Amino acid sequence: MATEGNNLSDYDKSAIPNAEKFRFGIVVAEWNDKITEGLYKGAHEALVDNGVEESRILRWNVPGSFELVYGAKKMLESYDMLDAVIVIGSVIKGETKHFDFVCEGVTQGIKDLNIQYDTPVIFCVLTDNNMQQAIDRSGGKHGNKGTEAAIAAIKMAQLRQNAGF
Ligand SMILES: Nc1c(NC[C@H](O)[C@H](O)[C@H](O)CO)[nH]c(=O)[nH]c1=O
Ligand SMILES: CC(=O)[C@@H](O)COP(=O)(O)O
């Protein structure tokens, strides 16, 4: 099922665990910052809407999406009380194959962190063919993937707690 026809910002608040007890980290890539700031806004607003206080949200910036892996790794090593980490990036296809390598690197790296660490790392990295697609998914006509990522982070934090971390 594609994003087309679905709104990334839609969620049923009654079906979301209360998140006030959780602590979240968010690592934000500075590349395409118009997009990544929109994604961060969506994620931050969704966390607060579900009971998370500002003081329980930690934000770090990294230069680009490829650095999200290292940034999330160092955040997990530095703060062992985080219940979930969200990584936010926007990769937009250019003239060369660099897009493919950045996307593959960050995808595999975040997957690896989810295996290596006990804290879930949520993948909020847009991989778009053009800027319009990125705009549409960071608060535009398709909603905000940052909102979707925040809801996933809350649900995974609750799953981790239920599993007895
Ligand atoms: N082209 C995009 C990049 N490229 C930069 C890399 O992410 C990385 O910072 C660089 O290769 C140095 O290691 N990053 C994005 O996030 N989005 C892009 O569209
Ligand atoms: C994802 C990228 O690194 C890409 O935007 C860089 O553009 P180009 O492939 O034209 O160098």
JSON list of C-alpha atoms and ligand atoms in Angstrom, two decimals:
[
{"chain": "A", "resi": 1, "resn": "MET", "atom": "CA", "xyz": [0.00, 0.00, 0.00]},
{"chain": "A", "resi": 2, "resn": "ALA", "atom": "CA", "xyz": [1.53, 3.30, -1.05]},
{"chain": "A", "resi": 3, "resn": "THR", "atom": "CA", "xyz": [1.42, 6.59, 0.81]},
{"chain": "A", "resi": 4, "resn": "GLU", "atom": "CA", "xyz": [-0.85, 7.85, -1.97]},
{"chain": "A", "resi": 5, "resn": "GLY", "atom": "CA", "xyz": [-4.39, 7.63, -0.66]},
{"chain": "A", "resi": 6, "resn": "ASN", "atom": "CA", "xyz": [-3.30, 7.46, 2.97]},
{"chain": "A", "resi": 7, "resn": "ASN", "atom": "CA", "xyz": [-2.47, 10.34, 5.30]},
{"chain": "A", "resi": 8, "resn": "LEU", "atom": "CA", "xyz": [0.73, 9.84, 7.27]},
{"chain": "A", "resi": 9, "resn": "SER", "atom": "CA", "xyz": [-0.55, 12.12, 10.03]},
{"chain": "A", "resi": 10, "resn": "ASP", "atom": "CA", "xyz": [-3.71, 10.19, 10.80]},
{"chain": "A", "resi": 11, "resn": "TYR", "atom": "CA", "xyz": [-3.82, 8.26, 14.08]},
{"chain": "A", "resi": 12, "resn": "ASP", "atom": "CA", "xyz": [-6.46, 7.14, 16.55]},
{"chain": "A", "resi": 13, "resn": "LYS", "atom": "CA", "xyz": [-5.36, 8.69, 19.84]},
{"chain": "A", "resi": 14, "resn": "SER", "atom": "CA", "xyz": [-7.51, 6.25, 21.80]},
{"chain": "A", "resi": 15, "resn": "ALA", "atom": "CA", "xyz": [-5.40, 3.40, 20.42]},
{"chain": "A", "resi": 16, "resn": "ILE", "atom": "CA", "xyz": [-2.06, 4.96, 21.40]},
{"chain": "A", "resi": 17, "resn": "PRO", "atom": "CA", "xyz": [-0.45, 4.12, 24.77]},
{"chain": "A", "resi": 18, "resn": "ASN", "atom": "CA", "xyz": [-0.01, 7.07, 27.13]},
{"chain": "A", "resi": 19, "resn": "ALA", "atom": "CA", "xyz": [3.56, 8.17, 26.52]},
{"chain": "A", "resi": 20, "resn": "GLU", "atom": "CA", "xyz": [4.10, 10.51, 29.48]},
{"chain": "A", "resi": 21, "resn": "LYS", "atom": "CA", "xyz": [6.39, 8.02, 31.22]},
{"chain": "A", "resi": 22, "resn": "PHE", "atom": "CA", "xyz": [8.69, 7.57, 28.22]},
{"chain": "A", "resi": 23, "resn": "ARG", "atom": "CA", "xyz": [11.85, 9.44, 27.16]},
{"chain": "A", "resi": 24, "resn": "PHE", "atom": "CA", "xyz": [12.65, 9.92, 23.47]},
{"chain": "A", "resi": 25, "resn": "GLY", "atom": "CA", "xyz": [15.72, 10.86, 21.49]},
{"chain": "A", "resi": 26, "resn": "ILE", "atom": "CA", "xyz": [15.48, 12.45, 18.04]},
{"chain": "A", "resi": 27, "resn": "VAL", "atom": "CA", "xyz": [18.47, 12.71, 15.70]},
{"chain": "A", "resi": 28, "resn": "VAL", "atom": "CA", "xyz": [17.89, 15.17, 12.83]},
{"chain": "A", "resi": 29, "resn": "ALA", "atom": "CA", "xyz": [19.92, 15.44, 9.61]},
{"chain": "A", "resi": 30, "resn": "GLU", "atom": "CA", "xyz": [20.65, 19.00, 8.44]},
{"chain": "A", "resi": 31, "resn": "TRP", "atom": "CA", "xyz": [20.66, 18.13, 4.72]},
{"chain": "A", "resi": 32, "resn": "ASN", "atom": "CA", "xyz": [17.34, 19.32, 3.17]},
{"chain": "A", "resi": 33, "resn": "ASP", "atom": "CA", "xyz": [16.58, 21.06, 6.46]},
{"chain": "A", "resi": 34, "resn": "LYS", "atom": "CA", "xyz": [13.32, 22.55, 5.14]},
{"chain": "A", "resi": 35, "resn": "ILE", "atom": "CA", "xyz": [12.09, 18.97, 4.98]},
{"chain": "A", "resi": 36, "resn": "THR", "atom": "CA", "xyz": [13.76, 17.60, 8.11]},
{"chain": "A", "resi": 37, "resn": "GLU", "atom": "CA", "xyz": [12.52, 20.50, 10.24]},
{"chain": "A", "resi": 38, "resn": "GLY", "atom": "CA", "xyz": [9.01, 19.77, 8.99]},
{"chain": "A", "resi": 39, "resn": "LEU", "atom": "CA", "xyz": [9.42, 16.12, 9.92]},
{"chain": "A", "resi": 40, "resn": "TYR", "atom": "CA", "xyz": [10.78, 17.09, 13.34]},
{"chain": "A", "resi": 41, "resn": "LYS", "atom": "CA", "xyz": [7.80, 19.40, 13.90]},
{"chain": "A", "resi": 42, "resn": "GLY", "atom": "CA", "xyz": [5.42, 16.57, 13.13]},
{"chain": "A", "resi": 43, "resn": "ALA", "atom": "CA", "xyz": [7.22, 14.15, 15.41]},
{"chain": "A", "resi": 44, "resn": "HIS", "atom": "CA", "xyz": [7.59, 16.61, 18.28]},
{"chain": "A", "resi": 45, "resn": "GLU", "atom": "CA", "xyz": [3.95, 17.68, 18.11]},
{"chain": "A", "resi": 46, "resn": "ALA", "atom": "CA", "xyz": [2.74, 14.08, 18.09]},
{"chain": "A", "resi": 47, "resn": "LEU", "atom": "CA", "xyz": [4.86, 13.16, 21.11]},
{"chain": "A", "resi": 48, "resn": "VAL", "atom": "CA", "xyz": [3.58, 16.18, 23.07]},
{"chain": "A", "resi": 49, "resn": "ASP", "atom": "CA", "xyz": [0.01, 15.45, 21.93]},
{"chain": "A", "resi": 50, "resn": "ASN", "atom": "CA", "xyz": [0.37, 12.01, 23.54]},
{"chain": "A", "resi": 51, "resn": "GLY", "atom": "CA", "xyz": [1.59, 13.27, 26.89]},
{"chain": "A", "resi": 52, "resn": "VAL", "atom": "CA", "xyz": [5.37, 13.61, 26.51]},
{"chain": "A", "resi": 53, "resn": "GLU", "atom": "CA", "xyz": [6.86, 16.64, 28.27]},
{"chain": "A", "resi": 54, "resn": "GLU", "atom": "CA", "xyz": [9.45, 18.76, 26.40]},
{"chain": "A", "resi": 55, "resn": "SER", "atom": "CA", "xyz": [12.06, 17.84, 29.02]},
{"chain": "A", "resi": 56, "resn": "ARG", "atom": "CA", "xyz": [11.76, 14.18, 28.02]},
{"chain": "A", "resi": 57, "resn": "ILE", "atom": "CA", "xyz": [12.62, 14.79, 24.36]},
{"chain": "A", "resi": 58, "resn": "LEU", "atom": "CA", "xyz": [16.35, 14.96, 23.50]},
{"chain": "A", "resi": 59, "resn": "ARG", "atom": "CA", "xyz": [17.39, 16.36, 20.10]},
{"chain": "A", "resi": 60, "resn": "TRP", "atom": "CA", "xyz": [20.76, 16.06, 18.35]},
{"chain": "A", "resi": 61, "resn": "ASN", "atom": "CA", "xyz": [21.63, 17.26, 14.83]},
{"chain": "A", "resi": 62, "resn": "VAL", "atom": "CA", "xyz": [23.96, 15.55, 12.33]},
{"chain": "A", "resi": 63, "resn": "PRO", "atom": "CA", "xyz": [25.17, 16.83, 8.92]},
{"chain": "A", "resi": 64, "resn": "GLY", "atom": "CA", "xyz": [23.38, 14.34, 6.67]},
{"chain": "A", "resi": 65, "resn": "SER", "atom": "CA", "xyz": [21.32, 11.18, 6.64]},
{"chain": "A", "resi": 66, "resn": "PHE", "atom": "CA", "xyz": [24.39, 8.98, 6.38]},
{"chain": "A", "resi": 67, "resn": "GLU", "atom": "CA", "xyz": [25.49, 10.33, 9.81]},
{"chain": "A", "resi": 68, "resn": "LEU", "atom": "CA", "xyz": [22.16, 9.41, 11.41]},
{"chain": "A", "resi": 69, "resn": "VAL", "atom": "CA", "xyz": [23.54, 5.96, 12.19]},
{"chain": "A", "resi": 70, "resn": "TYR", "atom": "CA", "xyz": [26.55, 7.25, 14.12]},
{"chain": "A", "resi": 71, "resn": "GLY", "atom": "CA", "xyz": [24.46, 9.94, 15.82]},
{"chain": "A", "resi": 72, "resn": "ALA", "atom": "CA", "xyz": [21.87, 7.44, 17.01]},
{"chain": "A", "resi": 73, "resn": "LYS", "atom": "CA", "xyz": [24.59, 5.01, 18.13]},
{"chain": "A", "resi": 74, "resn": "LYS", "atom": "CA", "xyz": [26.34, 7.67, 20.22]},
{"chain": "A", "resi": 75, "resn": "MET", "atom": "CA", "xyz": [23.03, 8.85, 21.67]},
{"chain": "A", "resi": 76, "resn": "LEU", "atom": "CA", "xyz": [22.19, 5.29, 22.74]},
{"chain": "A", "resi": 77, "resn": "GLU", "atom": "CA", "xyz": [25.65, 4.91, 24.30]},
{"chain": "A", "resi": 78, "resn": "SER", "atom": "CA", "xyz": [25.38, 8.23, 26.12]},
{"chain": "A", "resi": 79, "resn": "TYR", "atom": "CA", "xyz": [21.80, 7.98, 27.40]},
{"chain": "A", "resi": 80, "resn": "ASP", "atom": "CA", "xyz": [20.72, 4.52, 28.59]},
{"chain": "A", "resi": 81, "resn": "MET", "atom": "CA", "xyz": [17.33, 5.72, 29.82]},
{"chain": "A", "resi": 82, "resn": "LEU", "atom": "CA", "xyz": [15.86, 6.47, 26.41]},
{"chain": "A", "resi": 83, "resn": "ASP", "atom": "CA", "xyz": [12.79, 4.40, 25.54]},
{"chain": "A", "resi": 84, "resn": "ALA", "atom": "CA", "xyz": [13.04, 4.98, 21.77]},
{"chain": "A", "resi": 85, "resn": "VAL", "atom": "CA", "xyz": [15.09, 7.01, 19.29]},
{"chain": "A", "resi": 86, "resn": "ILE", "atom": "CA", "xyz": [13.74, 8.52, 16.07]},
{"chain": "A", "resi": 87, "resn": "VAL", "atom": "CA", "xyz": [16.15, 9.34, 13.24]},
{"chain": "A", "resi": 88, "resn": "ILE", "atom": "CA", "xyz": [14.96, 12.01, 10.79]},
{"chain": "A", "resi": 89, "resn": "GLY", "atom": "CA", "xyz": [16.40, 12.57, 7.31]},
{"chain": "A", "resi": 90, "resn": "SER", "atom": "CA", "xyz": [15.48, 13.53, 3.77]},
{"chain": "A", "resi": 91, "resn": "VAL", "atom": "CA", "xyz": [17.38, 11.96, 0.89]},
{"chain": "A", "resi": 92, "resn": "ILE", "atom": "CA", "xyz": [16.46, 13.33, -2.55]},
{"chain": "A", "resi": 93, "resn": "LYS", "atom": "CA", "xyz": [17.65, 11.72, -5.75]},
{"chain": "A", "resi": 94, "resn": "GLY", "atom": "CA", "xyz": [20.25, 13.68, -7.75]},
{"chain": "A", "resi": 95, "resn": "GLU", "atom": "CA", "xyz": [22.14, 13.01, -10.96]},
{"chain": "A", "resi": 96, "resn": "THR", "atom": "CA", "xyz": [24.30, 10.16, -9.68]},
{"chain": "A", "resi": 97, "resn": "LYS", "atom": "CA", "xyz": [24.03, 6.89, -7.80]},
{"chain": "A", "resi": 98, "resn": "HIS", "atom": "CA", "xyz": [24.98, 8.62, -4.54]},
{"chain": "A", "resi": 99, "resn": "PHE", "atom": "CA", "xyz": [21.31, 8.57, -3.56]},
{"chain": "A", "resi": 100, "resn": "ASP", "atom": "CA", "xyz": [21.31, 4.77, -3.69]},
{"chain": "A", "resi": 101, "resn": "PHE", "atom": "CA", "xyz": [24.36, 4.44, -1.47]},
{"chain": "A", "resi": 102, "resn": "VAL", "atom": "CA", "xyz": [23.19, 6.96, 1.11]},
{"chain": "A", "resi": 103, "resn": "CYS", "atom": "CA", "xyz": [19.76, 5.33, 1.32]},
{"chain": "A", "resi": 104, "resn": "GLU", "atom": "CA", "xyz": [21.21, 1.83, 1.55]},
{"chain": "A", "resi": 105, "resn": "GLY", "atom": "CA", "xyz": [23.78, 2.87, 4.12]},
{"chain": "A", "resi": 106, "resn": "VAL", "atom": "CA", "xyz": [21.36, 4.57, 6.47]},
{"chain": "A", "resi": 107, "resn": "THR", "atom": "CA", "xyz": [18.74, 1.85, 6.07]},
{"chain": "A", "resi": 108, "resn": "GLN", "atom": "CA", "xyz": [21.15, -0.98, 6.85]},
{"chain": "A", "resi": 109, "resn": "GLY", "atom": "CA", "xyz": [22.79, 1.02, 9.61]},
{"chain": "A", "resi": 110, "resn": "ILE", "atom": "CA", "xyz": [19.54, 1.72, 11.41]},
{"chain": "A", "resi": 111, "resn": "LYS", "atom": "CA", "xyz": [18.51, -1.91, 11.00]},
{"chain": "A", "resi": 112, "resn": "ASP", "atom": "CA", "xyz": [21.80, -2.91, 12.60]},
{"chain": "A", "resi": 113, "resn": "LEU", "atom": "CA", "xyz": [21.25, -0.57, 15.56]},
{"chain": "A", "resi": 114, "resn": "ASN", "atom": "CA", "xyz": [17.87, -2.21, 16.19]},
{"chain": "A", "resi": 115, "resn": "ILE", "atom": "CA", "xyz": [19.68, -5.53, 16.41]},
{"chain": "A", "resi": 116, "resn": "GLN", "atom": "CA", "xyz": [22.64, -4.34, 18.47]},
{"chain": "A", "resi": 117, "resn": "TYR", "atom": "CA", "xyz": [20.82, -2.19, 21.03]},
{"chain": "A", "resi": 118, "resn": "ASP", "atom": "CA", "xyz": [17.77, -2.79, 23.23]},
{"chain": "A", "resi": 119, "resn": "THR", "atom": "CA", "xyz": [16.24, 0.60, 22.47]},
{"chain": "A", "resi": 120, "resn": "PRO", "atom": "CA", "xyz": [14.12, 0.78, 19.29]},
{"chain": "A", "resi": 121, "resn": "VAL", "atom": "CA", "xyz": [15.39, 3.14, 16.60]},
{"chain": "A", "resi": 122, "resn": "ILE", "atom": "CA", "xyz": [12.58, 4.42, 14.39]},
{"chain": "A", "resi": 123, "resn": "PHE", "atom": "CA", "xyz": [13.33, 5.07, 10.71]},
{"chain": "A", "resi": 124, "resn": "CYS", "atom": "CA", "xyz": [11.96, 8.47, 9.68]},
{"chain": "A", "resi": 125, "resn": "VAL", "atom": "CA", "xyz": [14.06, 8.97, 6.56]},
{"chain": "A", "resi": 126, "resn": "LEU", "atom": "CA", "xyz": [12.31, 10.14, 3.40]},
{"chain": "A", "resi": 127, "resn": "THR", "atom": "CA", "xyz": [13.88, 8.78, 0.20]},
{"chain": "A", "resi": 128, "resn": "ASP", "atom": "CA", "xyz": [12.26, 10.80, -2.56]},
{"chain": "A", "resi": 129, "resn": "ASN", "atom": "CA", "xyz": [12.69, 11.22, -6.29]},
{"chain": "A", "resi": 130, "resn": "ASN", "atom": "CA", "xyz": [12.23, 14.98, -6.04]},
{"chain": "A", "resi": 131, "resn": "MET", "atom": "CA", "xyz": [11.60, 17.84, -3.61]},
{"chain": "A", "resi": 132, "resn": "GLN", "atom": "CA", "xyz": [7.87, 17.88, -4.18]},
{"chain": "A", "resi": 133, "resn": "GLN", "atom": "CA", "xyz": [7.52, 14.30, -2.97]},
{"chain": "A", "resi": 134, "resn": "ALA", "atom": "CA", "xyz": [9.48, 15.27, 0.15]},
{"chain": "A", "resi": 135, "resn": "ILE", "atom": "CA", "xyz": [7.29, 18.32, 0.75]},
{"chain": "A", "resi": 136, "resn": "ASP", "atom": "CA", "xyz": [4.15, 16.24, 0.32]},
{"chain": "A", "resi": 137, "resn": "ARG", "atom": "CA", "xyz": [5.34, 13.81, 3.06]},
{"chain": "A", "resi": 138, "resn": "SER", "atom": "CA", "xyz": [6.67, 16.31, 5.61]},
{"chain": "A", "resi": 139, "resn": "GLY", "atom": "CA", "xyz": [3.46, 18.19, 6.32]},
{"chain": "A", "resi": 140, "resn": "GLY", "atom": "CA", "xyz": [2.03, 18.45, 2.83]},
{"chain": "A", "resi": 141, "resn": "LYS", "atom": "CA", "xyz": [-0.81, 16.69, 1.03]},
{"chain": "A", "resi": 142, "resn": "HIS", "atom": "CA", "xyz": [0.19, 13.23, 2.24]},
{"chain": "A", "resi": 143, "resn": "GLY", "atom": "CA", "xyz": [0.61, 14.31, 5.85]},
{"chain": "A", "resi": 144, "resn": "ASN", "atom": "CA", "xyz": [3.76, 14.10, 7.93]},
{"chain": "A", "resi": 145, "resn": "LYS", "atom": "CA", "xyz": [6.02, 11.06, 8.22]},
{"chain": "A", "resi": 146, "resn": "GLY", "atom": "CA", "xyz": [7.38, 12.58, 11.41]},
{"chain": "A", "resi": 147, "resn": "THR", "atom": "CA", "xyz": [3.97, 12.13, 13.00]},
{"chain": "A", "resi": 148, "resn": "GLU", "atom": "CA", "xyz": [3.88, 8.52, 11.85]},
{"chain": "A", "resi": 149, "resn": "ALA", "atom": "CA", "xyz": [7.38, 7.95, 13.27]},
{"chain": "A", "resi": 150, "resn": "ALA", "atom": "CA", "xyz": [6.45, 9.42, 16.66]},
{"chain": "A", "resi": 151, "resn": "ILE", "atom": "CA", "xyz": [3.45, 7.12, 16.95]},
{"chain": "A", "resi": 152, "resn": "ALA", "atom": "CA", "xyz": [5.63, 4.15, 15.99]},
{"chain": "A", "resi": 153, "resn": "ALA", "atom": "CA", "xyz": [8.15, 5.23, 18.65]},
{"chain": "A", "resi": 154, "resn": "ILE", "atom": "CA", "xyz": [5.47, 5.32, 21.35]},
{"chain": "A", "resi": 155, "resn": "LYS", "atom": "CA", "xyz": [4.13, 1.91, 20.36]},
{"chain": "A", "resi": 156, "resn": "MET", "atom": "CA", "xyz": [7.61, 0.36, 20.28]},
{"chain": "A", "resi": 157, "resn": "ALA", "atom": "CA", "xyz": [8.53, 1.91, 23.63]},
{"chain": "A", "resi": 158, "resn": "GLN", "atom": "CA", "xyz": [5.40, 0.31, 25.08]},
{"chain": "A", "resi": 159, "resn": "LEU", "atom": "CA", "xyz": [6.19, -3.03, 23.44]},
{"chain": "A", "resi": 160, "resn": "ARG", "atom": "CA", "xyz": [9.72, -2.90, 24.93]},
{"chain": "A", "resi": 161, "resn": "GLN", "atom": "CA", "xyz": [8.30, -2.14, 28.38]},
{"chain": "A", "resi": 162, "resn": "ASN", "atom": "CA", "xyz": [5.72, -4.94, 28.11]},
{"chain": "A", "resi": 163, "resn": "ALA", "atom": "CA", "xyz": [8.52, -7.33, 27.11]},
{"chain": "A", "resi": 164, "resn": "GLY", "atom": "CA", "xyz": [10.35, -6.46, 30.30]},
{"chain": "A", "resi": 165, "resn": "PHE", "atom": "CA", "xyz": [13.52, -4.66, 29.20]},
{"chain": "B", "resi": 1, "resn": "LIG", "atom": "N1", "xyz": [22.42, 14.13, -0.89]},
{"chain": "B", "resi": 1, "resn": "LIG", "atom": "C1", "xyz": [21.95, 14.00, 0.40]},
{"chain": "B", "resi": 1, "resn": "LIG", "atom": "C2", "xyz": [22.81, 13.75, 1.47]},
{"chain": "B", "resi": 1, "resn": "LIG", "atom": "N2", "xyz": [24.14, 13.61, 1.27]},
{"chain": "B", "resi": 1, "resn": "LIG", "atom": "C3", "xyz": [25.11, 13.72, 2.35]},
{"chain": "B", "resi": 1, "resn": "LIG", "atom": "C4", "xyz": [25.30, 12.40, 3.12]},
{"chain": "B", "resi": 1, "resn": "LIG", "atom": "O1", "xyz": [24.15, 12.10, 3.93]},
{"chain": "B", "resi": 1, "resn": "LIG", "atom": "C5", "xyz": [26.51, 12.53, 4.05]},
{"chain": "B", "resi": 1, "resn": "LIG", "atom": "O2", "xyz": [26.29, 13.61, 4.95]},
{"chain": "B", "resi": 1, "resn": "LIG", "atom": "C6", "xyz": [27.79, 12.77, 3.27]},
{"chain": "B", "resi": 1, "resn": "LIG", "atom": "O3", "xyz": [27.95, 11.75, 2.30]},
{"chain": "B", "resi": 1, "resn": "LIG", "atom": "C7", "xyz": [29.01, 12.79, 4.20]},
{"chain": "B", "resi": 1, "resn": "LIG", "atom": "O4", "xyz": [29.13, 11.58, 4.89]},
{"chain": "B", "resi": 1, "resn": "LIG", "atom": "N3", "xyz": [22.33, 13.62, 2.72]},
{"chain": "B", "resi": 1, "resn": "LIG", "atom": "C8", "xyz": [20.97, 13.73, 2.96]},
{"chain": "B", "resi": 1, "resn": "LIG", "atom": "O5", "xyz": [20.54, 13.61, 4.11]},
{"chain": "B", "resi": 1, "resn": "LIG", "atom": "N4", "xyz": [20.12, 13.98, 1.92]},
{"chain": "B", "resi": 1, "resn": "LIG", "atom": "C9", "xyz": [20.55, 14.10, 0.65]},
{"chain": "B", "resi": 1, "resn": "LIG", "atom": "O6", "xyz": [19.73, 14.31, -0.28]},
{"chain": "B", "resi": 2, "resn": "LIG", "atom": "C1", "xyz": [21.37, 11.77, -2.24]},
{"chain": "B", "resi": 2, "resn": "LIG", "atom": "C2", "xyz": [22.51, 12.56, -2.75]},
{"chain": "B", "resi": 2, "resn": "LIG", "atom": "O1", "xyz": [23.63, 12.46, -2.27]},
{"chain": "B", "resi": 2, "resn": "LIG", "atom": "C3", "xyz": [22.26, 13.36, -3.98]},
{"chain": "B", "resi": 2, "resn": "LIG", "atom": "O2", "xyz": [21.27, 14.32, -3.67]},
{"chain": "B", "resi": 2, "resn": "LIG", "atom": "C4", "xyz": [23.53, 14.08, -4.45]},
{"chain": "B", "resi": 2, "resn": "LIG", "atom": "O3", "xyz": [23.23, 14.62, -5.72]},
{"chain": "B", "resi": 2, "resn": "LIG", "atom": "P1", "xyz": [24.09, 14.14, -7.00]},
{"chain": "B", "resi": 2, "resn": "LIG", "atom": "O4", "xyz": [23.81, 12.66, -7.18]},
{"chain": "B", "resi": 2, "resn": "LIG", "atom": "O5", "xyz": [23.54, 14.97, -8.15]},
{"chain": "B", "resi": 2, "resn": "LIG", "atom": "O6", "xyz": [25.54, 14.43, -6.69]}
]
